[in-house]
Coordinates of C-alpha atoms in Angstrom, one line a residue:
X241 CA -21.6 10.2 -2.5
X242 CA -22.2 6.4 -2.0
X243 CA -22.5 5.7 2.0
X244 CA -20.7 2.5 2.7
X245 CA -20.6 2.4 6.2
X246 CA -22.3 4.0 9.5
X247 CA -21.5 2.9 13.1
X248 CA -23.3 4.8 16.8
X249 CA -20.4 5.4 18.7
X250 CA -20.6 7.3 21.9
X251 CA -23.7 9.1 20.7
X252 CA -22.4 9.8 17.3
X253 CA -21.6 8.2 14.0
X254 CA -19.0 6.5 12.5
X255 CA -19.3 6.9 8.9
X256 CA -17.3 5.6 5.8
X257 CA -18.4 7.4 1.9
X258 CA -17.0 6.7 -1.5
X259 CA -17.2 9.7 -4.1
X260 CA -15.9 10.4 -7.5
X261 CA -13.0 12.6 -7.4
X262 CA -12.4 15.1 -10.4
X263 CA -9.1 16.0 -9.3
X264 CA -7.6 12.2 -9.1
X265 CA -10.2 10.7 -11.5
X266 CA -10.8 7.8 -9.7
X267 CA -13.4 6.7 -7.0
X268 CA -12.1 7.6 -3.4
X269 CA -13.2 6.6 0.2
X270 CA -12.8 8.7 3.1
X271 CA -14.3 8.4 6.9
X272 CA -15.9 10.5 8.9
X273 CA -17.3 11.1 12.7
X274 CA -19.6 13.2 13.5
X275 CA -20.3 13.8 17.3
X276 CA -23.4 14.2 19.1
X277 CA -24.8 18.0 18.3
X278 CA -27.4 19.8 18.3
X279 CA -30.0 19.9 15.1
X280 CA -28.6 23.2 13.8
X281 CA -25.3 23.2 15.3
X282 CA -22.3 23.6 13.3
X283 CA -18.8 22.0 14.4
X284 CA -14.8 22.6 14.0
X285 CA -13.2 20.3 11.7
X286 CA -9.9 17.9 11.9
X287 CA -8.6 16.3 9.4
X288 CA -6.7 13.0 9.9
X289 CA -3.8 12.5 7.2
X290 CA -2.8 8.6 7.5
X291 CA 1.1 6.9 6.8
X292 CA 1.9 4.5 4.3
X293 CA 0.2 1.3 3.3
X294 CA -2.8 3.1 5.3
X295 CA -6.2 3.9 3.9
X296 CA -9.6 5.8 5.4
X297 CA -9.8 2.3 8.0
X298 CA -6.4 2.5 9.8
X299 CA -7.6 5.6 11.9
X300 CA -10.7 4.6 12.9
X301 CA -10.0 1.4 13.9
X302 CA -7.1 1.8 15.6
X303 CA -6.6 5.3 17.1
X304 CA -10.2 5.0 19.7
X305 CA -10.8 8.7 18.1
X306 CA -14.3 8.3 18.6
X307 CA -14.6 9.1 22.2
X308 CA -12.4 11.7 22.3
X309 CA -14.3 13.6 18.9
X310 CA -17.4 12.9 21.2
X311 CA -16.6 14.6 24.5
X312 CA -15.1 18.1 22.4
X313 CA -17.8 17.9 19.7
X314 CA -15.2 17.9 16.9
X315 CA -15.4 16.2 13.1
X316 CA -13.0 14.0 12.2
X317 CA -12.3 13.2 9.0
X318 CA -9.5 10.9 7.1
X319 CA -9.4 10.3 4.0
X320 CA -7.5 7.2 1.9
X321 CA -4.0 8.1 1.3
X322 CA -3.5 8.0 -2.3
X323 CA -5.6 7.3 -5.7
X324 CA -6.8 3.6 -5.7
X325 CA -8.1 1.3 -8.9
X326 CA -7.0 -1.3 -11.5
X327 CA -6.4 1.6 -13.9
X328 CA -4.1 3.6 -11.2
X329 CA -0.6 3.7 -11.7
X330 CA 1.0 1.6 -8.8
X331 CA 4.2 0.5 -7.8
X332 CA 5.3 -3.2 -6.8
X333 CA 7.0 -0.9 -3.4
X334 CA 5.1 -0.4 0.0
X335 CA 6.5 3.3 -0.4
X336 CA 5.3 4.6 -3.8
X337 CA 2.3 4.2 -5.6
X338 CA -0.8 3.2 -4.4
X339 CA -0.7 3.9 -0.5
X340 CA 1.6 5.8 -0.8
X341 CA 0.3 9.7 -2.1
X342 CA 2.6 11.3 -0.4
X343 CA 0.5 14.6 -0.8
X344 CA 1.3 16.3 -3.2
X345 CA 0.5 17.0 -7.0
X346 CA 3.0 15.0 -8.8
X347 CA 4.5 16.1 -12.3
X348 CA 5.9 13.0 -14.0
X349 CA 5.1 10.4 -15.7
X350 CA 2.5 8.2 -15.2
X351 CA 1.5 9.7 -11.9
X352 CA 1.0 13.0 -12.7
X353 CA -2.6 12.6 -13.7
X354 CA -4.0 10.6 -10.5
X355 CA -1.6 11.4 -8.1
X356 CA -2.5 15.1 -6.6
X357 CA -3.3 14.3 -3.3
X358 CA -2.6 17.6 -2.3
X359 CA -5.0 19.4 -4.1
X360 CA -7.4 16.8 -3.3
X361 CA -7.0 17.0 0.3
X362 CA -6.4 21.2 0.4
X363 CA -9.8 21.7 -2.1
X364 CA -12.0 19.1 -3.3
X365 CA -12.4 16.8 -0.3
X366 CA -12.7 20.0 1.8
X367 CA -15.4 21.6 -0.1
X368 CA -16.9 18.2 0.0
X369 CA -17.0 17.7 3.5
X370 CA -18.3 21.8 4.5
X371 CA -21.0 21.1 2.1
X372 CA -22.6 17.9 3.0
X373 CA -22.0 17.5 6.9
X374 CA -22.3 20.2 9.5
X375 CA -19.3 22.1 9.7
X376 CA -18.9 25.6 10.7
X377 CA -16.0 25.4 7.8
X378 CA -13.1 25.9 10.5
X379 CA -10.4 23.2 10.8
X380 CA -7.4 22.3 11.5
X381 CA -4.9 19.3 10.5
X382 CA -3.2 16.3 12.0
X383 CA -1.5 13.1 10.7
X384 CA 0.9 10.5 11.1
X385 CA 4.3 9.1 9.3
X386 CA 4.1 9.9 5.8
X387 CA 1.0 11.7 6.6
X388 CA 2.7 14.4 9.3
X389 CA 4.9 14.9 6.7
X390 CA 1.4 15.8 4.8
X391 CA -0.2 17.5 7.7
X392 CA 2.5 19.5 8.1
X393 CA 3.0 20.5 4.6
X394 CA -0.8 21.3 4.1
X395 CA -0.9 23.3 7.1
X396 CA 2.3 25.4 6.4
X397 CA 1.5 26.3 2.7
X398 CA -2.6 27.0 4.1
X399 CA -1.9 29.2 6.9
X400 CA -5.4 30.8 6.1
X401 CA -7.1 27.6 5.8
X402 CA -6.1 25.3 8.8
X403 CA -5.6 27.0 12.1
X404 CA -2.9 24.4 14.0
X405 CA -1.0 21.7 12.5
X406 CA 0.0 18.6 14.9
X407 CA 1.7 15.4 13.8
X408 CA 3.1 11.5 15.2
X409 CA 6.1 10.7 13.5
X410 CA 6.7 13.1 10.9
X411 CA 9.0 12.6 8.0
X412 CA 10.1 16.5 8.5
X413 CA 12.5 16.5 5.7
X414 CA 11.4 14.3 3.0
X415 CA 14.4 15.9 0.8
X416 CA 17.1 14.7 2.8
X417 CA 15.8 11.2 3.9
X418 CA 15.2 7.9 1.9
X419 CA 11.1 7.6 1.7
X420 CA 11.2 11.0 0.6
X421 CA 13.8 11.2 -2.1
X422 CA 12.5 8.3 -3.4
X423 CA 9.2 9.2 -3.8
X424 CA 10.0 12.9 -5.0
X425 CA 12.3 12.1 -7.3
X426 CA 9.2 9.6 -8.8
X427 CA 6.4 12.2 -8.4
X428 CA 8.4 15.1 -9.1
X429 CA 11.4 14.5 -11.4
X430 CA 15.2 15.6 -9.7
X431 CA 14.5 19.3 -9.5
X432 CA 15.0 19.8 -6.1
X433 CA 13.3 23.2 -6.5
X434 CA 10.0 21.2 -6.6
X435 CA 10.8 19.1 -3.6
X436 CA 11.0 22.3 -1.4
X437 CA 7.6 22.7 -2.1
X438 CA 6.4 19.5 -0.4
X439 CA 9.5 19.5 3.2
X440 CA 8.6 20.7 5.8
X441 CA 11.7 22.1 7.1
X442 CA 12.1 24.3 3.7
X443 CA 8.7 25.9 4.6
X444 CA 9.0 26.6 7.7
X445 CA 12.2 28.7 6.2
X446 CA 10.4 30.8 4.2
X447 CA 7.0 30.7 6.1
X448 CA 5.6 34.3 6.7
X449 CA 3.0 33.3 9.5
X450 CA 3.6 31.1 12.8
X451 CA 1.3 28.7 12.7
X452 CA 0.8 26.5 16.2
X453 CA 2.9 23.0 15.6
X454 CA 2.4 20.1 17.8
X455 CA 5.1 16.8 17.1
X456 CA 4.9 13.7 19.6
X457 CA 8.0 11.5 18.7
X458 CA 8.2 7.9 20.3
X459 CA 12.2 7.3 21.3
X460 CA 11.6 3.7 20.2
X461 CA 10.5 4.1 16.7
X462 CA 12.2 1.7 14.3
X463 CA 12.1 4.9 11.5
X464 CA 13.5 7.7 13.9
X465 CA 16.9 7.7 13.2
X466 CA 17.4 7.0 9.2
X467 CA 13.9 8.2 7.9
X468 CA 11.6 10.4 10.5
X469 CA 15.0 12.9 11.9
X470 CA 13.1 15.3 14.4
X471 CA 15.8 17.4 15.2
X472 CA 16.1 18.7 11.7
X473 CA 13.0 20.2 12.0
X474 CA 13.7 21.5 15.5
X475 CA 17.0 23.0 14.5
X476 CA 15.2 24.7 11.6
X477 CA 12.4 26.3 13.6
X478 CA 15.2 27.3 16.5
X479 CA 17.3 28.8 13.8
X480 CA 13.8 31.2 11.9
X481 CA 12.4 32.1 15.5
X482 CA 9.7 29.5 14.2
X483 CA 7.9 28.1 18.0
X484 CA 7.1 24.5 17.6
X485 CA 6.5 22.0 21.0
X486 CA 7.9 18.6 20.7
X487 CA 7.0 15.8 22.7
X488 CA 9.6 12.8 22.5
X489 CA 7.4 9.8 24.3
X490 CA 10.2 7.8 26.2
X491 CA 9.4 3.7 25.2
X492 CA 7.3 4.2 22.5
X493 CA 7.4 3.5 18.9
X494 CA 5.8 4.1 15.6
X495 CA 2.6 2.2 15.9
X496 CA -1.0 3.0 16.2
X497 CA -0.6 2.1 20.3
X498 CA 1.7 5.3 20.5
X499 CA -1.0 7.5 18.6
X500 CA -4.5 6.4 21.0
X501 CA -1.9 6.9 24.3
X502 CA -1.1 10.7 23.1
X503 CA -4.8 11.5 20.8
X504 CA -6.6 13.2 23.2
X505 CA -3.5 15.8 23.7
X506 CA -3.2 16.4 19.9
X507 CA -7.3 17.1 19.7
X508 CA -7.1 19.4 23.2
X509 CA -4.4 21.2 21.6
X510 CA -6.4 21.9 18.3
X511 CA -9.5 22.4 20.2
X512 CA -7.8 25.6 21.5
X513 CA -7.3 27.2 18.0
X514 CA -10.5 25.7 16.3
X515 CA -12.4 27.3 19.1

């Protein structure tokens, strides 16, 4: 690993790598905080899944993180969202391609070699992190946009892995709205047999453990309505006896303001599971 970046920030560090990843065969970045901690102390892990356009910055720039990470002793870590390079496949869109992962392991062509960002996230870049920084190799999983979509995906199909899921904005059912069929029918091909894979809602269906699910939803989010669709997920975990909390956040919208007014929440509420 190539360090590219280290910050103090209320006692800890701020850090940003860049590593050569076998399973997208390209150079990735990914940032992480480590709190202030004893010499031989080990720590719970969250991992930080960011939305389109995003990469390893977004988060910990925007979302004031830091201080909250600090006072819980807690790593954070988020990666880039998607393969990145002049000899990655991309997409002239904002919503496919490069910044835009989706996580998962896609199967067509010419994404199918780079574009498994769900193994990436679910094996490699854990192993990574539990091996080099102090981690007492129990986490849990968080995200936003396209990346609660991927938080809650990865948590769901890992039930022995991550130990809470919580997301901002979720697209819940990527198969029945327009990022989602857009991207899965590029990544994936048009068997919709595949696509249950990667939606949430089709999980939570056929999921044989409850894991604990936290969603904040701002009522004034641009996406709700045509691309994000809450209530399909609420009606699906209401209809398998799956228990879920929802937060809709009266006023706000789908920004980075509505993640650092409701952060602290999201880490209590894994902090109860990762402890």
């Amino acid at each position: 690993m190539e360090k590219l970046e280290r910050h103090a920030s209320f006692g800890g560090w701020q850090e940003v790598y860049k590593h050569e990843s076998e399973v997208l065969k390209c150079s990735m970045n990914f940032s992480i905080y480590i709190p202030p901690h004893d010499d031989n102390e080990k720590l719970p892990v969250i991992y930080w899944l960011s939305g389109l356009t995003c990469n390893e910055q977004n988060f910990i720039t925007k979302a004031g993180a830091q201080k909250y990470a600090a006072e819980h002793k807690v790593i954070i870590v988020a990666p880039d969202t998607s393969p990145r390079g002049a000899d990655i496949p991309d997409d002239e869109a904002y919503d496919l391609g490069q910044g835009a992962g989706f996580y998962l392991n896609a199967t067509q062509q010419p994404w199918a070699e780079n574009y498994r960002m769900y193994d990436y996230i679910v094996d490699e870049l854990r192993n990574l992190i539990d091996q080099n920084f102090p981690t007492n190799k129990v986490q849990s999983v968080m995200g936003h946009s396209a990346g609660g979509h991927g938080a809650l995906v990865i948590g769901l199909r890992n039930a022995e892995i991550y130990k809470s899921i919580s997301a901002f904005s979720p697209i819940v059912a990527p198969s029945q709205v327009p990022w989602g069929q857009k991207a899965f029918t590029a990544y994936l091909g048009t068997d919709q047999a595949l696509w249950s894979n990667y939606d949430a809602v089709e999980l939570i269906k056929s999921s044989y453990m409850k894991m604990p699910i936290l969603v904040d939803q701002g009522s004034e989010d641009s996406f709700l309505k045509e691309q994000l669709k809450p209530e399909i997920l609420i009606n699906a975990c209401r209809d398998n006896c799956y228990p879920i909390t929802l937060n809709m956040r009266e006023g706000y919208d789908h920004s980075y303001y509505f993640i650092a007014s409701f952060l602290n929440e999201h880490i209590e509420f894994h902090l109860n599971y990762l402890k």
